[in-house]
C-alpha cells in the first residue's frame, strides 16, 4: 500500500489514534486537559484543581498525554526546581472540544436541578 493512502481510523484496533483517544477520553484525561485549557499549572496545583485524582494517577495521565503530544512538561531550573505543565497546539485544539462537552454537560445538569 502506498503511504500516501494511509489514514488514521480510530475504529481500527491497531490505529495509533485509538490509543490517543483512550488517553484523552478517560476521566482524568478529560479533566486534566480541561483544566490545562485555563493555562499552565504546576503539578500540585493541577492536582488540587482536578479534585479527587491521586498523585500516581495524575502522573500517569500526564505522562500519557505528554507521550501523545497533547501536554508539554517544562522543567524550571529554579531553586528548588519545579515542573509546569501546559498544552501543546494539538492539546489546545483537543481541550477546546472537551471544554465544550464539559460545559454542555454542566449546563444540562444545571437545568435539571
PDB file of C-alpha atoms in Angstrom, residues 15-76:
ATOM      1  CA  UNK A  15      -4.611   2.533  14.882  1.00  0.00           C
ATOM      2  CA  UNK A  16      -2.469   4.963  16.869  1.00  0.00           C
ATOM      3  CA  UNK A  17      -5.370   7.398  17.023  1.00  0.00           C
ATOM      4  CA  UNK A  18      -7.315   4.925  19.166  1.00  0.00           C
ATOM      5  CA  UNK A  19      -4.616   4.952  21.829  1.00  0.00           C
ATOM      6  CA  UNK A  20      -4.589   8.741  21.874  1.00  0.00           C
ATOM      7  CA  UNK A  21      -8.396   8.794  22.133  1.00  0.00           C
ATOM      8  CA  UNK A  22      -8.268   6.383  25.081  1.00  0.00           C
ATOM      9  CA  UNK A  23      -5.860   8.679  26.936  1.00  0.00           C
ATOM     10  CA  UNK A  24      -7.925  11.759  26.191  1.00  0.00           C
ATOM     11  CA  UNK A  25     -11.349  10.229  26.839  1.00  0.00           C
ATOM     12  CA  UNK A  26     -10.576   8.751  30.238  1.00  0.00           C
ATOM     13  CA  UNK A  27     -11.991  10.644  33.218  1.00  0.00           C
ATOM     14  CA  UNK A  28      -8.621  12.030  34.337  1.00  0.00           C
ATOM     15  CA  UNK A  29      -7.506  12.856  30.793  1.00  0.00           C
ATOM     16  CA  UNK A  30     -10.624  14.932  30.142  1.00  0.00           C
ATOM     17  CA  UNK A  31     -10.313  16.774  33.441  1.00  0.00           C
ATOM     18  CA  UNK A  32      -6.558  17.392  33.139  1.00  0.00           C
ATOM     19  CA  UNK A  33      -6.885  18.747  29.599  1.00  0.00           C
ATOM     20  CA  UNK A  34      -9.890  20.900  30.510  1.00  0.00           C
ATOM     21  CA  UNK A  35      -8.002  22.342  33.497  1.00  0.00           C
ATOM     22  CA  UNK A  36      -4.878  22.995  31.421  1.00  0.00           C
ATOM     23  CA  UNK A  37      -7.058  24.837  28.921  1.00  0.00           C
ATOM     24  CA  UNK A  38      -7.112  27.648  31.526  1.00  0.00           C
ATOM     25  CA  UNK A  39      -3.300  27.895  31.434  1.00  0.00           C
ATOM     26  CA  UNK A  40      -0.150  26.246  32.705  1.00  0.00           C
ATOM     27  CA  UNK A  41      -0.141  24.522  36.081  1.00  0.00           C
ATOM     28  CA  UNK A  42       2.461  23.129  38.406  1.00  0.00           C
ATOM     29  CA  UNK A  43       1.804  19.504  39.342  1.00  0.00           C
ATOM     30  CA  UNK A  44       0.343  20.060  42.817  1.00  0.00           C
ATOM     31  CA  UNK A  45      -1.793  22.983  41.683  1.00  0.00           C
ATOM     32  CA  UNK A  46      -3.196  20.817  38.884  1.00  0.00           C
ATOM     33  CA  UNK A  47      -3.859  18.023  41.371  1.00  0.00           C
ATOM     34  CA  UNK A  48      -5.822  20.437  43.563  1.00  0.00           C
ATOM     35  CA  UNK A  49      -7.756  21.676  40.503  1.00  0.00           C
ATOM     36  CA  UNK A  50      -8.654  18.116  39.454  1.00  0.00           C
ATOM     37  CA  UNK A  51     -10.214  17.237  42.780  1.00  0.00           C
ATOM     38  CA  UNK A  52     -10.100  13.538  43.669  1.00  0.00           C
ATOM     39  CA  UNK A  53      -7.235  12.423  41.428  1.00  0.00           C
ATOM     40  CA  UNK A  54      -4.387  10.644  43.185  1.00  0.00           C
ATOM     41  CA  UNK A  55      -0.812  11.761  42.694  1.00  0.00           C
ATOM     42  CA  UNK A  56       0.007   8.471  40.950  1.00  0.00           C
ATOM     43  CA  UNK A  57      -2.975   8.628  38.582  1.00  0.00           C
ATOM     44  CA  UNK A  58      -2.324  12.259  37.658  1.00  0.00           C
ATOM     45  CA  UNK A  59       1.345  11.496  36.984  1.00  0.00           C
ATOM     46  CA  UNK A  60       0.384   8.553  34.748  1.00  0.00           C
ATOM     47  CA  UNK A  61      -2.252  10.616  32.949  1.00  0.00           C
ATOM     48  CA  UNK A  62       0.151  13.497  32.295  1.00  0.00           C
ATOM     49  CA  UNK A  63       2.853  11.101  31.072  1.00  0.00           C
ATOM     50  CA  UNK A  64       0.424   9.581  28.584  1.00  0.00           C
ATOM     51  CA  UNK A  65      -0.826  12.962  27.401  1.00  0.00           C
ATOM     52  CA  UNK A  66       2.760  14.155  27.005  1.00  0.00           C
ATOM     53  CA  UNK A  67       3.692  10.992  25.079  1.00  0.00           C
ATOM     54  CA  UNK A  68       0.726  11.564  22.750  1.00  0.00           C
ATOM     55  CA  UNK A  69       1.757  15.165  22.062  1.00  0.00           C
ATOM     56  CA  UNK A  70      -1.049  16.917  23.945  1.00  0.00           C
ATOM     57  CA  UNK A  71       0.815  18.184  27.008  1.00  0.00           C
ATOM     58  CA  UNK A  72       4.196  19.872  27.371  1.00  0.00           C
ATOM     59  CA  UNK A  73       6.253  19.265  30.520  1.00  0.00           C
ATOM     60  CA  UNK A  74       8.554  22.194  31.281  1.00  0.00           C
ATOM     61  CA  UNK A  75      11.177  21.720  33.992  1.00  0.00           C
ATOM     62  CA  UNK A  76      12.068  25.087  35.540  1.00  0.00           C
TER      63      UNK A  76
END
